[in-house]
PDB file of C-alpha atoms and ligand atoms in Angstrom:
ATOM      1  CA  MET O   1      -9.773  63.604 -18.578  1.00 84.00           C
ATOM      2  CA  SER O   2     -12.787  65.845 -18.967  1.00 93.00           C
ATOM      3  CA  ILE O   3     -13.168  68.537 -21.586  1.00 98.00           C
ATOM      4  CA  LEU O   4     -15.117  71.731 -20.960  1.00 98.00           C
ATOM      5  CA  VAL O   5     -16.432  73.695 -23.938  1.00 98.00           C
ATOM      6  CA  VAL O   6     -18.159  77.044 -24.000  1.00 97.00           C
ATOM      7  CA  GLY O   7     -19.477  78.409 -27.249  1.00 96.00           C
ATOM      8  CA  SER O   8     -22.573  78.713 -29.355  1.00 96.00           C
ATOM      9  CA  VAL O   9     -25.328  76.180 -29.783  1.00 98.00           C
ATOM     10  CA  ALA O  10     -27.145  77.483 -32.809  1.00 98.00           C
ATOM     11  CA  LEU O  11     -29.649  77.068 -35.541  1.00 98.00           C
ATOM     12  CA  ASP O  12     -27.896  77.689 -38.872  1.00 98.00           C
ATOM     13  CA  SER O  13     -29.273  78.631 -42.265  1.00 98.00           C
ATOM     14  CA  VAL O  14     -26.636  77.784 -44.844  1.00 98.00           C
ATOM     15  CA  GLU O  15     -26.398  77.992 -48.624  1.00 97.00           C
ATOM     16  CA  THR O  16     -23.685  76.319 -50.679  1.00 97.00           C
ATOM     17  CA  PRO O  17     -23.455  75.384 -54.373  1.00 95.00           C
ATOM     18  CA  HIS O  18     -24.720  71.928 -53.314  1.00 95.00           C
ATOM     19  CA  GLY O  19     -27.911  72.951 -51.551  1.00 96.00           C
ATOM     20  CA  SER O  20     -29.190  74.706 -48.476  1.00 97.00           C
ATOM     21  CA  VAL O  21     -30.622  74.137 -45.001  1.00 98.00           C
ATOM     22  CA  ASP O  22     -32.762  76.365 -42.840  1.00 98.00           C
ATOM     23  CA  ALA O  23     -32.495  76.501 -39.043  1.00 98.00           C
ATOM     24  CA  ALA O  24     -30.459  73.298 -38.912  1.00 98.00           C
ATOM     25  CA  LEU O  25     -28.493  72.252 -35.821  1.00 98.00           C
ATOM     26  CA  GLY O  26     -25.186  74.105 -35.623  1.00 98.00           C
ATOM     27  CA  GLY O  27     -23.049  76.275 -33.382  1.00 97.00           C
ATOM     28  CA  SER O  28     -19.384  76.232 -32.507  1.00 96.00           C
ATOM     29  CA  ALA O  29     -19.861  74.301 -29.246  1.00 98.00           C
ATOM     30  CA  THR O  30     -22.132  71.766 -30.923  1.00 98.00           C
ATOM     31  CA  PHE O  31     -19.662  70.807 -33.654  1.00 98.00           C
ATOM     32  CA  PHE O  32     -16.823  70.760 -31.140  1.00 98.00           C
ATOM     33  CA  SER O  33     -18.682  68.609 -28.583  1.00 98.00           C
ATOM     34  CA  VAL O  34     -19.765  65.992 -31.050  1.00 98.00           C
ATOM     35  CA  ALA O  35     -16.239  65.633 -32.465  1.00 98.00           C
ATOM     36  CA  ALA O  36     -14.553  65.563 -29.037  1.00 98.00           C
ATOM     37  CA  SER O  37     -17.088  63.038 -27.719  1.00 98.00           C
ATOM     38  CA  TYR O  38     -15.312  60.270 -29.676  1.00 98.00           C
ATOM     39  CA  PHE O  39     -12.301  60.662 -27.373  1.00 98.00           C
ATOM     40  CA  ALA O  40     -13.247  61.905 -23.903  1.00 97.00           C
ATOM     41  CA  PRO O  41     -16.195  63.074 -21.777  1.00 97.00           C
ATOM     42  CA  VAL O  42     -17.396  66.541 -22.809  1.00 98.00           C
ATOM     43  CA  ARG O  43     -19.129  69.145 -20.629  1.00 98.00           C
ATOM     44  CA  LEU O  44     -20.953  71.865 -22.497  1.00 98.00           C
ATOM     45  CA  VAL O  45     -21.766  75.426 -21.440  1.00 98.00           C
ATOM     46  CA  ALA O  46     -24.101  77.332 -23.756  1.00 97.00           C
ATOM     47  CA  VAL O  47     -27.586  78.792 -23.958  1.00 97.00           C
ATOM     48  CA  VAL O  48     -30.542  77.982 -26.199  1.00 98.00           C
ATOM     49  CA  GLY O  49     -34.020  79.427 -26.544  1.00 98.00           C
ATOM     50  CA  THR O  50     -37.401  77.831 -26.132  1.00 98.00           C
ATOM     51  CA  ASP O  51     -37.476  77.064 -29.881  1.00 98.00           C
ATOM     52  CA  PHE O  52     -34.568  74.578 -29.584  1.00 98.00           C
ATOM     53  CA  ALA O  53     -35.945  71.182 -30.524  1.00 98.00           C
ATOM     54  CA  GLU O  54     -35.785  68.291 -28.075  1.00 97.00           C
ATOM     55  CA  GLU O  55     -34.390  66.058 -30.849  1.00 98.00           C
ATOM     56  CA  HIS O  56     -31.194  68.195 -30.879  1.00 98.00           C
ATOM     57  CA  VAL O  57     -30.827  67.757 -27.129  1.00 98.00           C
ATOM     58  CA  ALA O  58     -31.372  64.022 -27.555  1.00 98.00           C
ATOM     59  CA  PHE O  59     -28.677  63.851 -30.256  1.00 98.00           C
ATOM     60  CA  LEU O  60     -26.089  65.570 -28.051  1.00 98.00           C
ATOM     61  CA  ARG O  61     -27.067  63.309 -25.182  1.00 98.00           C
ATOM     62  CA  SER O  62     -26.692  60.243 -27.425  1.00 97.00           C
ATOM     63  CA  ARG O  63     -23.073  61.306 -27.979  1.00 97.00           C
ATOM     64  CA  GLY O  64     -22.580  61.326 -24.200  1.00 97.00           C
ATOM     65  CA  VAL O  65     -22.262  65.122 -23.960  1.00 98.00           C
ATOM     66  CA  ASP O  66     -22.928  66.422 -20.424  1.00 98.00           C
ATOM     67  CA  LEU O  67     -25.656  69.065 -20.777  1.00 98.00           C
ATOM     68  CA  GLU O  68     -25.904  70.296 -17.195  1.00 98.00           C
ATOM     69  CA  GLY O  69     -24.395  73.572 -18.420  1.00 98.00           C
ATOM     70  CA  LEU O  70     -26.851  74.016 -21.299  1.00 98.00           C
ATOM     71  CA  GLU O  71     -29.109  76.822 -20.168  1.00 97.00           C
ATOM     72  CA  ARG O  72     -32.566  77.237 -21.671  1.00 97.00           C
ATOM     73  CA  ARG O  73     -33.894  80.782 -21.757  1.00 97.00           C
ATOM     74  CA  GLU O  74     -37.078  82.473 -22.800  1.00 97.00           C
ATOM     75  CA  GLY O  75     -36.496  83.668 -26.366  1.00 98.00           C
ATOM     76  CA  LYS O  76     -34.976  82.431 -29.613  1.00 98.00           C
ATOM     77  CA  THR O  77     -31.854  80.346 -30.100  1.00 98.00           C
ATOM     78  CA  PHE O  78     -28.768  82.000 -31.643  1.00 97.00           C
ATOM     79  CA  HIS O  79     -29.196  81.993 -35.409  1.00 98.00           C
ATOM     80  CA  TRP O  80     -26.402  82.254 -37.972  1.00 97.00           C
ATOM     81  CA  LYS O  81     -26.979  82.600 -41.691  1.00 98.00           C
ATOM     82  CA  GLY O  82     -24.130  82.116 -44.129  1.00 97.00           C
ATOM     83  CA  ARG O  83     -23.296  81.421 -47.731  1.00 97.00           C
ATOM     84  CA  TYR O  84     -20.343  79.617 -49.304  1.00 96.00           C
ATOM     85  CA  THR O  85     -19.348  80.191 -52.918  1.00 92.00           C
ATOM     86  CA  GLY O  86     -16.315  79.509 -55.127  1.00 86.00           C
ATOM     87  CA  ASP O  87     -13.665  77.406 -53.360  1.00 84.00           C
ATOM     88  CA  MET O  88     -15.888  77.534 -50.228  1.00 87.00           C
ATOM     89  CA  ASN O  89     -12.906  78.256 -47.994  1.00 81.00           C
ATOM     90  CA  GLU O  90     -14.645  81.153 -46.287  1.00 83.00           C
ATOM     91  CA  ALA O  91     -18.264  81.869 -45.413  1.00 90.00           C
ATOM     92  CA  THR O  92     -20.007  85.119 -46.135  1.00 93.00           C
ATOM     93  CA  THR O  93     -22.070  85.898 -43.037  1.00 94.00           C
ATOM     94  CA  LEU O  94     -25.527  87.084 -44.041  1.00 97.00           C
ATOM     95  CA  ALA O  95     -26.985  87.345 -40.530  1.00 97.00           C
ATOM     96  CA  THR O  96     -25.882  86.876 -36.923  1.00 95.00           C
ATOM     97  CA  ASP O  97     -28.932  86.955 -34.668  1.00 97.00           C
ATOM     98  CA  LEU O  98     -27.554  86.686 -31.134  1.00 95.00           C
ATOM     99  CA  ASN O  99     -31.024  86.313 -29.583  1.00 97.00           C
ATOM    100  CA  VAL O 100     -30.558  84.580 -26.171  1.00 97.00           C
ATOM    101  CA  TYR O 101     -26.775  85.135 -26.412  1.00 94.00           C
ATOM    102  CA  ALA O 102     -27.282  88.891 -26.062  1.00 93.00           C
ATOM    103  CA  GLU O 103     -27.593  88.461 -22.279  1.00 91.00           C
ATOM    104  CA  PHE O 104     -25.642  85.259 -21.809  1.00 93.00           C
ATOM    105  CA  ASP O 105     -23.409  85.178 -18.761  1.00 93.00           C
ATOM    106  CA  PRO O 106     -21.727  81.759 -18.740  1.00 94.00           C
ATOM    107  CA  LYS O 107     -21.955  80.021 -15.375  1.00 94.00           C
ATOM    108  CA  LEU O 108     -20.012  76.830 -14.835  1.00 97.00           C
ATOM    109  CA  PRO O 109     -21.924  74.227 -12.833  1.00 98.00           C
ATOM    110  CA  ALA O 110     -19.877  73.296  -9.743  1.00 97.00           C
ATOM    111  CA  ALA O 111     -19.112  69.889 -11.251  1.00 97.00           C
ATOM    112  CA  TYR O 112     -17.496  71.524 -14.340  1.00 98.00           C
ATOM    113  CA  ARG O 113     -15.025  73.767 -12.537  1.00 97.00           C
ATOM    114  CA  ASP O 114     -12.274  71.187 -12.235  1.00 96.00           C
ATOM    115  CA  SER O 115     -12.231  70.389 -15.994  1.00 97.00           C
ATOM    116  CA  ASP O 116      -8.735  69.508 -17.217  1.00 96.00           C
ATOM    117  CA  TYR O 117      -9.099  70.645 -20.809  1.00 98.00           C
ATOM    118  CA  VAL O 118     -10.914  73.869 -21.613  1.00 98.00           C
ATOM    119  CA  PHE O 119     -11.971  74.807 -25.119  1.00 98.00           C
ATOM    120  CA  LEU O 120     -13.163  78.353 -25.722  1.00 98.00           C
ATOM    121  CA  ALA O 121     -15.154  77.928 -28.915  1.00 96.00           C
ATOM    122  CA  ASN O 122     -16.093  80.837 -31.088  1.00 92.00           C
ATOM    123  CA  ILE O 123     -18.095  83.270 -28.964  1.00 90.00           C
ATOM    124  CA  ALA O 124     -17.540  86.860 -27.742  1.00 93.00           C
ATOM    125  CA  PRO O 125     -14.052  87.006 -26.166  1.00 96.00           C
ATOM    126  CA  ASP O 126     -15.282  88.603 -22.926  1.00 95.00           C
ATOM    127  CA  LEU O 127     -17.524  85.553 -22.413  1.00 94.00           C
ATOM    128  CA  GLN O 128     -14.507  83.310 -23.044  1.00 96.00           C
ATOM    129  CA  TYR O 129     -12.601  85.269 -20.386  1.00 97.00           C
ATOM    130  CA  ARG O 130     -15.383  84.882 -17.820  1.00 96.00           C
ATOM    131  CA  VAL O 131     -15.271  81.117 -18.271  1.00 96.00           C
ATOM    132  CA  LEU O 132     -11.549  81.054 -17.493  1.00 97.00           C
ATOM    133  CA  ASP O 133     -12.245  82.955 -14.271  1.00 96.00           C
ATOM    134  CA  GLN O 134     -14.411  80.038 -13.132  1.00 97.00           C
ATOM    135  CA  ALA O 135     -12.199  77.107 -14.156  1.00 97.00           C
ATOM    136  CA  THR O 136     -10.118  76.156 -11.127  1.00 96.00           C
ATOM    137  CA  ARG O 137      -7.246  74.126 -12.598  1.00 93.00           C
ATOM    138  CA  PRO O 138      -7.222  73.802 -16.378  1.00 96.00           C
ATOM    139  CA  ARG O 139      -4.240  71.826 -17.684  1.00 96.00           C
ATOM    140  CA  LEU O 140      -4.640  73.159 -21.196  1.00 98.00           C
ATOM    141  CA  VAL O 141      -6.683  76.062 -22.560  1.00 98.00           C
ATOM    142  CA  THR O 142      -7.381  76.006 -26.298  1.00 98.00           C
ATOM    143  CA  ALA O 143      -9.363  78.692 -28.096  1.00 98.00           C
ATOM    144  CA  ASP O 144     -10.904  79.681 -31.395  1.00 97.00           C
ATOM    145  CA  THR O 145     -12.147  83.071 -32.582  1.00 96.00           C
ATOM    146  CA  MET O 146     -13.411  84.697 -35.785  1.00 94.00           C
ATOM    147  CA  ASN O 147     -13.133  87.825 -37.910  1.00 93.00           C
ATOM    148  CA  LEU O 148     -16.185  89.393 -36.233  1.00 92.00           C
ATOM    149  CA  TRP O 149     -14.428  89.516 -32.835  1.00 96.00           C
ATOM    150  CA  ILE O 150     -11.043  90.491 -34.293  1.00 98.00           C
ATOM    151  CA  ASN O 151     -12.786  93.456 -35.931  1.00 97.00           C
ATOM    152  CA  THR O 152     -15.165  94.453 -33.142  1.00 97.00           C
ATOM    153  CA  ALA O 153     -13.686  93.238 -29.822  1.00 98.00           C
ATOM    154  CA  LYS O 154      -9.929  93.132 -30.340  1.00 98.00           C
ATOM    155  CA  ALA O 155      -9.006  94.476 -26.875  1.00 98.00           C
ATOM    156  CA  ASP O 156     -11.151  91.789 -25.204  1.00 98.00           C
ATOM    157  CA  LEU O 157      -9.659  89.158 -27.472  1.00 98.00           C
ATOM    158  CA  LEU O 158      -6.077  90.193 -26.665  1.00 98.00           C
ATOM    159  CA  ARG O 159      -6.897  90.003 -22.944  1.00 98.00           C
ATOM    160  CA  THR O 160      -8.301  86.477 -23.367  1.00 98.00           C
ATOM    161  CA  LEU O 161      -5.333  85.362 -25.504  1.00 98.00           C
ATOM    162  CA  GLN O 162      -2.966  86.058 -22.624  1.00 98.00           C
ATOM    163  CA  ARG O 163      -4.588  83.121 -20.809  1.00 98.00           C
ATOM    164  CA  VAL O 164      -4.724  80.751 -23.813  1.00 98.00           C
ATOM    165  CA  ASP O 165      -2.196  77.952 -24.430  1.00 98.00           C
ATOM    166  CA  ILE O 166      -3.219  76.981 -27.975  1.00 98.00           C
ATOM    167  CA  LEU O 167      -5.036  79.165 -30.502  1.00 98.00           C
ATOM    168  CA  VAL O 168      -6.694  77.246 -33.358  1.00 98.00           C
ATOM    169  CA  ILE O 169      -7.762  79.575 -36.158  1.00 97.00           C
ATOM    170  CA  ASN O 170      -8.007  79.667 -39.942  1.00 95.00           C
ATOM    171  CA  ASP O 171      -5.543  81.356 -42.266  1.00 96.00           C
ATOM    172  CA  GLY O 172      -7.682  84.432 -42.970  1.00 95.00           C
ATOM    173  CA  GLU O 173      -8.195  85.042 -39.247  1.00 96.00           C
ATOM    174  CA  ALA O 174      -4.478  84.593 -38.520  1.00 98.00           C
ATOM    175  CA  ARG O 175      -3.666  87.275 -41.108  1.00 98.00           C
ATOM    176  CA  LEU O 176      -6.383  89.616 -39.826  1.00 98.00           C
ATOM    177  CA  LEU O 177      -5.381  89.198 -36.169  1.00 98.00           C
ATOM    178  CA  SER O 178      -1.654  89.692 -36.779  1.00 98.00           C
ATOM    179  CA  GLY O 179      -1.657  92.132 -39.693  1.00 98.00           C
ATOM    180  CA  GLU O 180       0.893  89.843 -41.411  1.00 98.00           C
ATOM    181  CA  ALA O 181       0.220  88.325 -44.841  1.00 98.00           C
ATOM    182  CA  ASN O 182       2.837  85.570 -44.457  1.00 98.00           C
ATOM    183  CA  LEU O 183       1.419  82.763 -42.309  1.00 98.00           C
ATOM    184  CA  ILE O 184       4.676  81.967 -40.525  1.00 98.00           C
ATOM    185  CA  LYS O 185       5.148  85.614 -39.598  1.00 98.00           C
ATOM    186  CA  ALA O 186       1.471  85.797 -38.653  1.00 98.00           C
ATOM    187  CA  SER O 187       1.821  82.757 -36.380  1.00 98.00           C
ATOM    188  CA  ARG O 188       4.922  84.170 -34.696  1.00 98.00           C
ATOM    189  CA  ALA O 189       3.120  87.452 -34.082  1.00 98.00           C
ATOM    190  CA  ILE O 190       0.242  85.532 -32.462  1.00 98.00           C
ATOM    191  CA  LEU O 191       2.695  83.645 -30.231  1.00 98.00           C
ATOM    192  CA  ARG O 192       3.751  87.051 -28.894  1.00 98.00           C
ATOM    193  CA  MET O 193       0.102  87.695 -27.878  1.00 98.00           C
ATOM    194  CA  GLY O 194       0.155  84.864 -25.322  1.00 98.00           C
ATOM    195  CA  PRO O 195      -0.460  81.365 -26.735  1.00 98.00           C
ATOM    196  CA  SER O 196       2.501  78.988 -26.717  1.00 98.00           C
ATOM    197  CA  ARG O 197       1.174  77.215 -29.826  1.00 98.00           C
ATOM    198  CA  VAL O 198      -0.772  78.363 -32.883  1.00 98.00           C
ATOM    199  CA  VAL O 199      -2.587  75.924 -35.141  1.00 98.00           C
ATOM    200  CA  VAL O 200      -3.582  77.470 -38.474  1.00 98.00           C
ATOM    201  CA  LYS O 201      -6.155  75.669 -40.605  1.00 97.00           C
ATOM    202  CA  LYS O 202      -5.845  76.298 -44.312  1.00 94.00           C
ATOM    203  CA  GLY O 203      -9.053  74.633 -45.532  1.00 90.00           C
ATOM    204  CA  SER O 204      -8.342  72.271 -48.412  1.00 90.00           C
ATOM    205  CA  HIS O 205      -4.597  72.967 -47.972  1.00 93.00           C
ATOM    206  CA  GLY O 206      -4.263  71.304 -44.571  1.00 96.00           C
ATOM    207  CA  ALA O 207      -3.075  72.748 -41.286  1.00 98.00           C
ATOM    208  CA  ILE O 208       0.163  73.897 -39.640  1.00 98.00           C
ATOM    209  CA  SER O 209       1.219  74.055 -36.021  1.00 98.00           C
ATOM    210  CA  LEU O 210       3.869  76.419 -34.758  1.00 98.00           C
ATOM    211  CA  THR O 211       5.536  77.061 -31.401  1.00 98.00           C
ATOM    212  CA  ALA O 212       8.655  79.097 -30.600  1.00 98.00           C
ATOM    213  CA  ASP O 213      10.802  76.068 -31.508  1.00 97.00           C
ATOM    214  CA  SER O 214       8.682  73.589 -33.486  1.00 97.00           C
ATOM    215  CA  TYR O 215       6.766  73.362 -36.740  1.00 98.00           C
ATOM    216  CA  CYS O 216       4.590  70.638 -38.186  1.00 95.00           C
ATOM    217  CA  VAL O 217       2.186  70.260 -41.053  1.00 97.00           C
ATOM    218  CA  THR O 218      -0.804  68.005 -41.772  1.00 97.00           C
ATOM    219  CA  PRO O 219      -2.313  67.491 -45.222  1.00 97.00           C
ATOM    220  CA  ALA O 220      -6.034  67.909 -45.817  1.00 96.00           C
ATOM    221  CA  TYR O 221      -8.003  64.777 -46.666  1.00 97.00           C
ATOM    222  CA  PRO O 222      -8.565  64.847 -50.452  1.00 97.00           C
ATOM    223  CA  LEU O 223     -12.294  65.215 -51.106  1.00 96.00           C
ATOM    224  CA  GLU O 224     -13.720  65.801 -54.575  1.00 94.00           C
ATOM    225  CA  GLU O 225     -16.897  67.311 -53.257  1.00 92.00           C
ATOM    226  CA  VAL O 226     -17.558  69.484 -50.221  1.00 95.00           C
ATOM    227  CA  ALA O 227     -21.273  69.795 -49.453  1.00 96.00           C
ATOM    228  CA  ASP O 228     -21.102  72.278 -46.558  1.00 97.00           C
ATOM    229  CA  PRO O 229     -17.946  73.500 -44.765  1.00 96.00           C
ATOM    230  CA  THR O 230     -19.907  74.846 -41.768  1.00 97.00           C
ATOM    231  CA  GLY O 231     -18.398  73.600 -38.544  1.00 97.00           C
ATOM    232  CA  ALA O 232     -15.211  72.250 -40.095  1.00 96.00           C
ATOM    233  CA  GLY O 233     -13.093  74.463 -37.838  1.00 96.00           C
ATOM    234  CA  ASP O 234     -14.920  73.510 -34.649  1.00 97.00           C
ATOM    235  CA  THR O 235     -14.972  69.869 -35.652  1.00 98.00           C
ATOM    236  CA  PHE O 236     -11.206  69.994 -36.265  1.00 98.00           C
ATOM    237  CA  ALA O 237     -10.789  71.548 -32.822  1.00 98.00           C
ATOM    238  CA  GLY O 238     -12.995  68.850 -31.266  1.00 98.00           C
ATOM    239  CA  GLY O 239     -10.895  66.056 -32.748  1.00 98.00           C
ATOM    240  CA  PHE O 240      -7.694  67.895 -31.822  1.00 98.00           C
ATOM    241  CA  VAL O 241      -8.520  68.667 -28.184  1.00 98.00           C
ATOM    242  CA  GLY O 242     -10.322  65.338 -27.804  1.00 98.00           C
ATOM    243  CA  TYR O 243      -7.234  63.422 -28.896  1.00 98.00           C
ATOM    244  CA  VAL O 244      -4.921  65.473 -26.652  1.00 98.00           C
ATOM    245  CA  ALA O 245      -7.235  64.824 -23.687  1.00 98.00           C
ATOM    246  CA  SER O 246      -7.352  61.093 -24.391  1.00 97.00           C
ATOM    247  CA  ALA O 247      -3.547  60.982 -24.753  1.00 96.00           C
ATOM    248  CA  GLY O 248      -3.207  62.902 -21.465  1.00 93.00           C
ATOM    249  CA  ALA O 249      -0.317  64.899 -22.934  1.00 89.00           C
ATOM    250  CA  ALA O 250       0.302  67.831 -25.235  1.00 92.00           C
ATOM    251  CA  ASP O 251       3.850  67.000 -26.319  1.00 95.00           C
ATOM    252  CA  GLU O 252       4.871  67.332 -29.967  1.00 96.00           C
ATOM    253  CA  ARG O 253       4.036  63.717 -30.785  1.00 96.00           C
ATOM    254  CA  ALA O 254       0.537  63.977 -29.278  1.00 97.00           C
ATOM    255  CA  ILE O 255      -0.028  67.267 -31.117  1.00 97.00           C
ATOM    256  CA  ARG O 256       0.905  65.710 -34.473  1.00 97.00           C
ATOM    257  CA  ASN O 257      -1.558  62.884 -33.886  1.00 98.00           C
ATOM    258  CA  ALA O 258      -4.179  65.351 -32.661  1.00 98.00           C
ATOM    259  CA  MET O 259      -3.847  67.302 -35.920  1.00 98.00           C
ATOM    260  CA  LEU O 260      -4.479  64.126 -37.909  1.00 98.00           C
ATOM    261  CA  PHE O 261      -7.596  63.305 -35.868  1.00 98.00           C
ATOM    262  CA  GLY O 262      -8.844  66.896 -36.197  1.00 98.00           C
ATOM    263  CA  THR O 263      -8.299  66.757 -39.954  1.00 98.00           C
ATOM    264  CA  ALA O 264     -10.093  63.418 -40.307  1.00 98.00           C
ATOM    265  CA  LEU O 265     -13.093  64.569 -38.278  1.00 98.00           C
ATOM    266  CA  ALA O 266     -13.355  67.839 -40.222  1.00 98.00           C
ATOM    267  CA  SER O 267     -13.286  65.939 -43.518  1.00 98.00           C
ATOM    268  CA  PHE O 268     -16.356  63.962 -42.445  1.00 98.00           C
ATOM    269  CA  ASP O 269     -18.142  67.134 -41.308  1.00 98.00           C
ATOM    270  CA  VAL O 270     -17.945  68.799 -44.722  1.00 97.00           C
ATOM    271  CA  GLU O 271     -19.376  65.792 -46.570  1.00 97.00           C
ATOM    272  CA  ASP O 272     -22.918  66.765 -45.575  1.00 98.00           C
ATOM    273  CA  PHE O 273     -24.914  69.713 -44.208  1.00 98.00           C
ATOM    274  CA  SER O 274     -25.183  70.543 -40.499  1.00 98.00           C
ATOM    275  CA  LEU O 275     -24.138  67.530 -38.374  1.00 98.00           C
ATOM    276  CA  ASN O 276     -25.805  65.007 -40.644  1.00 98.00           C
ATOM    277  CA  ARG O 277     -22.643  63.067 -41.446  1.00 98.00           C
ATOM    278  CA  GLN O 278     -21.721  62.819 -37.771  1.00 97.00           C
ATOM    279  CA  ARG O 279     -24.990  61.120 -36.855  1.00 96.00           C
ATOM    280  CA  ALA O 280     -23.827  57.714 -38.066  1.00 95.00           C
ATOM    281  CA  LEU O 281     -20.051  58.248 -37.840  1.00 98.00           C
ATOM    282  CA  THR O 282     -18.059  55.591 -35.997  1.00 98.00           C
ATOM    283  CA  ARG O 283     -14.686  55.712 -34.289  1.00 98.00           C
ATOM    284  CA  ALA O 284     -13.512  52.967 -36.660  1.00 98.00           C
ATOM    285  CA  GLU O 285     -14.215  55.200 -39.690  1.00 98.00           C
ATOM    286  CA  ILE O 286     -12.272  58.031 -38.063  1.00 98.00           C
ATOM    287  CA  ASP O 287      -9.302  55.770 -37.308  1.00 98.00           C
ATOM    288  CA  ARG O 288      -9.277  54.484 -40.896  1.00 98.00           C
ATOM    289  CA  ARG O 289      -9.142  58.004 -42.284  1.00 98.00           C
ATOM    290  CA  VAL O 290      -6.299  58.907 -39.944  1.00 98.00           C
ATOM    291  CA  GLU O 291      -4.354  55.908 -41.250  1.00 98.00           C
ATOM    292  CA  GLU O 292      -4.958  57.112 -44.831  1.00 98.00           C
ATOM    293  CA  LEU O 293      -3.641  60.561 -43.886  1.00 98.00           C
ATOM    294  CA  ARG O 294      -0.494  58.961 -42.456  1.00 97.00           C
ATOM    295  CA  GLU O 295      -0.014  57.044 -45.714  1.00 96.00           C
ATOM    296  CA  PHE O 296      -0.217  60.257 -47.763  1.00 96.00           C
ATOM    297  CA  VAL O 297       2.932  61.644 -46.189  1.00 93.00           C
ATOM    298  CA  SER O 298       4.788  58.400 -45.508  1.00 92.00           C
ATOM    299  CA  THR O 299       8.079  57.771 -47.322  1.00 94.00           C
ATOM    300  CA  ASP O 300       8.346  54.106 -46.265  1.00 88.00           C
TER     301      ASP O 300
HETATM  302  P1  AMP T 401     -16.887  77.088 -38.377  1.00 53.61           P
HETATM  303  O1  AMP T 401     -17.458  76.796 -39.732  1.00 53.61           O
HETATM  304  O2  AMP T 401     -16.214  75.915 -37.756  1.00 53.61           O
HETATM  305  O3  AMP T 401     -16.046  78.309 -38.335  1.00 53.61           O
HETATM  306  O4  AMP T 401     -18.133  77.418 -37.414  1.00 53.61           O
HETATM  307  C1  AMP T 401     -19.436  77.537 -37.851  1.00 53.61           C
HETATM  308  C2  AMP T 401     -20.375  77.690 -36.671  1.00 53.61           C
HETATM  309  O5  AMP T 401     -20.075  78.888 -35.964  1.00 53.61           O
HETATM  310  C3  AMP T 401     -21.820  77.798 -37.124  1.00 53.61           C
HETATM  311  O6  AMP T 401     -22.519  76.637 -36.747  1.00 53.61           O
HETATM  312  C4  AMP T 401     -22.361  79.046 -36.447  1.00 53.61           C
HETATM  313  O7  AMP T 401     -23.570  78.813 -35.758  1.00 53.61           O
HETATM  314  C5  AMP T 401     -21.267  79.478 -35.496  1.00 53.61           C
HETATM  315  N1  AMP T 401     -21.088  80.924 -35.494  1.00 53.61           N
HETATM  316  C6  AMP T 401     -21.076  81.774 -36.556  1.00 53.61           C
HETATM  317  N2  AMP T 401     -20.919  83.043 -36.136  1.00 53.61           N
HETATM  318  C7  AMP T 401     -20.813  82.995 -34.780  1.00 53.61           C
HETATM  319  C8  AMP T 401     -20.629  83.982 -33.750  1.00 53.61           C
HETATM  320  N3  AMP T 401     -20.540  85.282 -34.033  1.00 53.61           N
HETATM  321  N4  AMP T 401     -20.563  83.561 -32.463  1.00 53.61           N
HETATM  322  C9  AMP T 401     -20.660  82.262 -32.183  1.00 53.61           C
HETATM  323  N5  AMP T 401     -20.841  81.286 -33.086  1.00 53.61           N
HETATM  324  C10 AMP T 401     -20.910  81.637 -34.382  1.00 53.61           C
END
């Protein structure tokens, strides 16, 4: 059950009340791939510049991520600069330097075209669309997006959404995309745009999943300190899609479990900057945290 992801592989400069990093490994596809790699084989499509360190490539390879689709181009790697303050639920973007992404035209290697599970990580929606044109038989298409694209490329995004099964976004983006303040109304409005399921992440307040006839909720893992929320959304998505792929089904029961795995993975991500926590993370630690999450809502 292979997973295809297209998105950004980036160097991030991030400031939070707990410290900062400069040009650290990041990117939506990076966080997603590493999280999903605990569950199923991952194939990555992205572009980096000549400044992208070999140690980052080696790390992704050590997680078993297939890098045939990682293009290396003359120029600089995508760079994102952001700051988190207050409750750290949302980043303030200080800089988005597209660099090699400015001319990126995603090409799926022949061996990737038959991928069963496709994840369109945060990247320009017209690039997401072009990936779908090349996938021959996806069983499930899941996508993410962000305020930048909702504000600047809404028509492209709406076109892509018509081909998406599950949209995984945060609460602020759901409100912005739908124009509805109430999250249930917002989710229903998004269902009318194409996806059959919407998963809304609410940061430290957990996540909800909604379809035309189902609703479920997952608590957030209670952490007293969040070092750096960067990548939490993509990491959630990686655990979520990874679990669904490993279960081989996207029924309501699998989705509920997938939300718990996504939540557990995201809680590890925010404990440290960049992907530092993930470097030594084991599947056993993930499973233990999922069991704790189950306990939190159990009435037995
Ligand atoms: P998240 O915190 O899960 O929403 O995602 C954070 C990651 O998204 C960072 O590692 C950034 O490199 C990446 N990112 C930020 N802005 C963009 C953008 N406009 N396009 C693609 N990736 C982005």
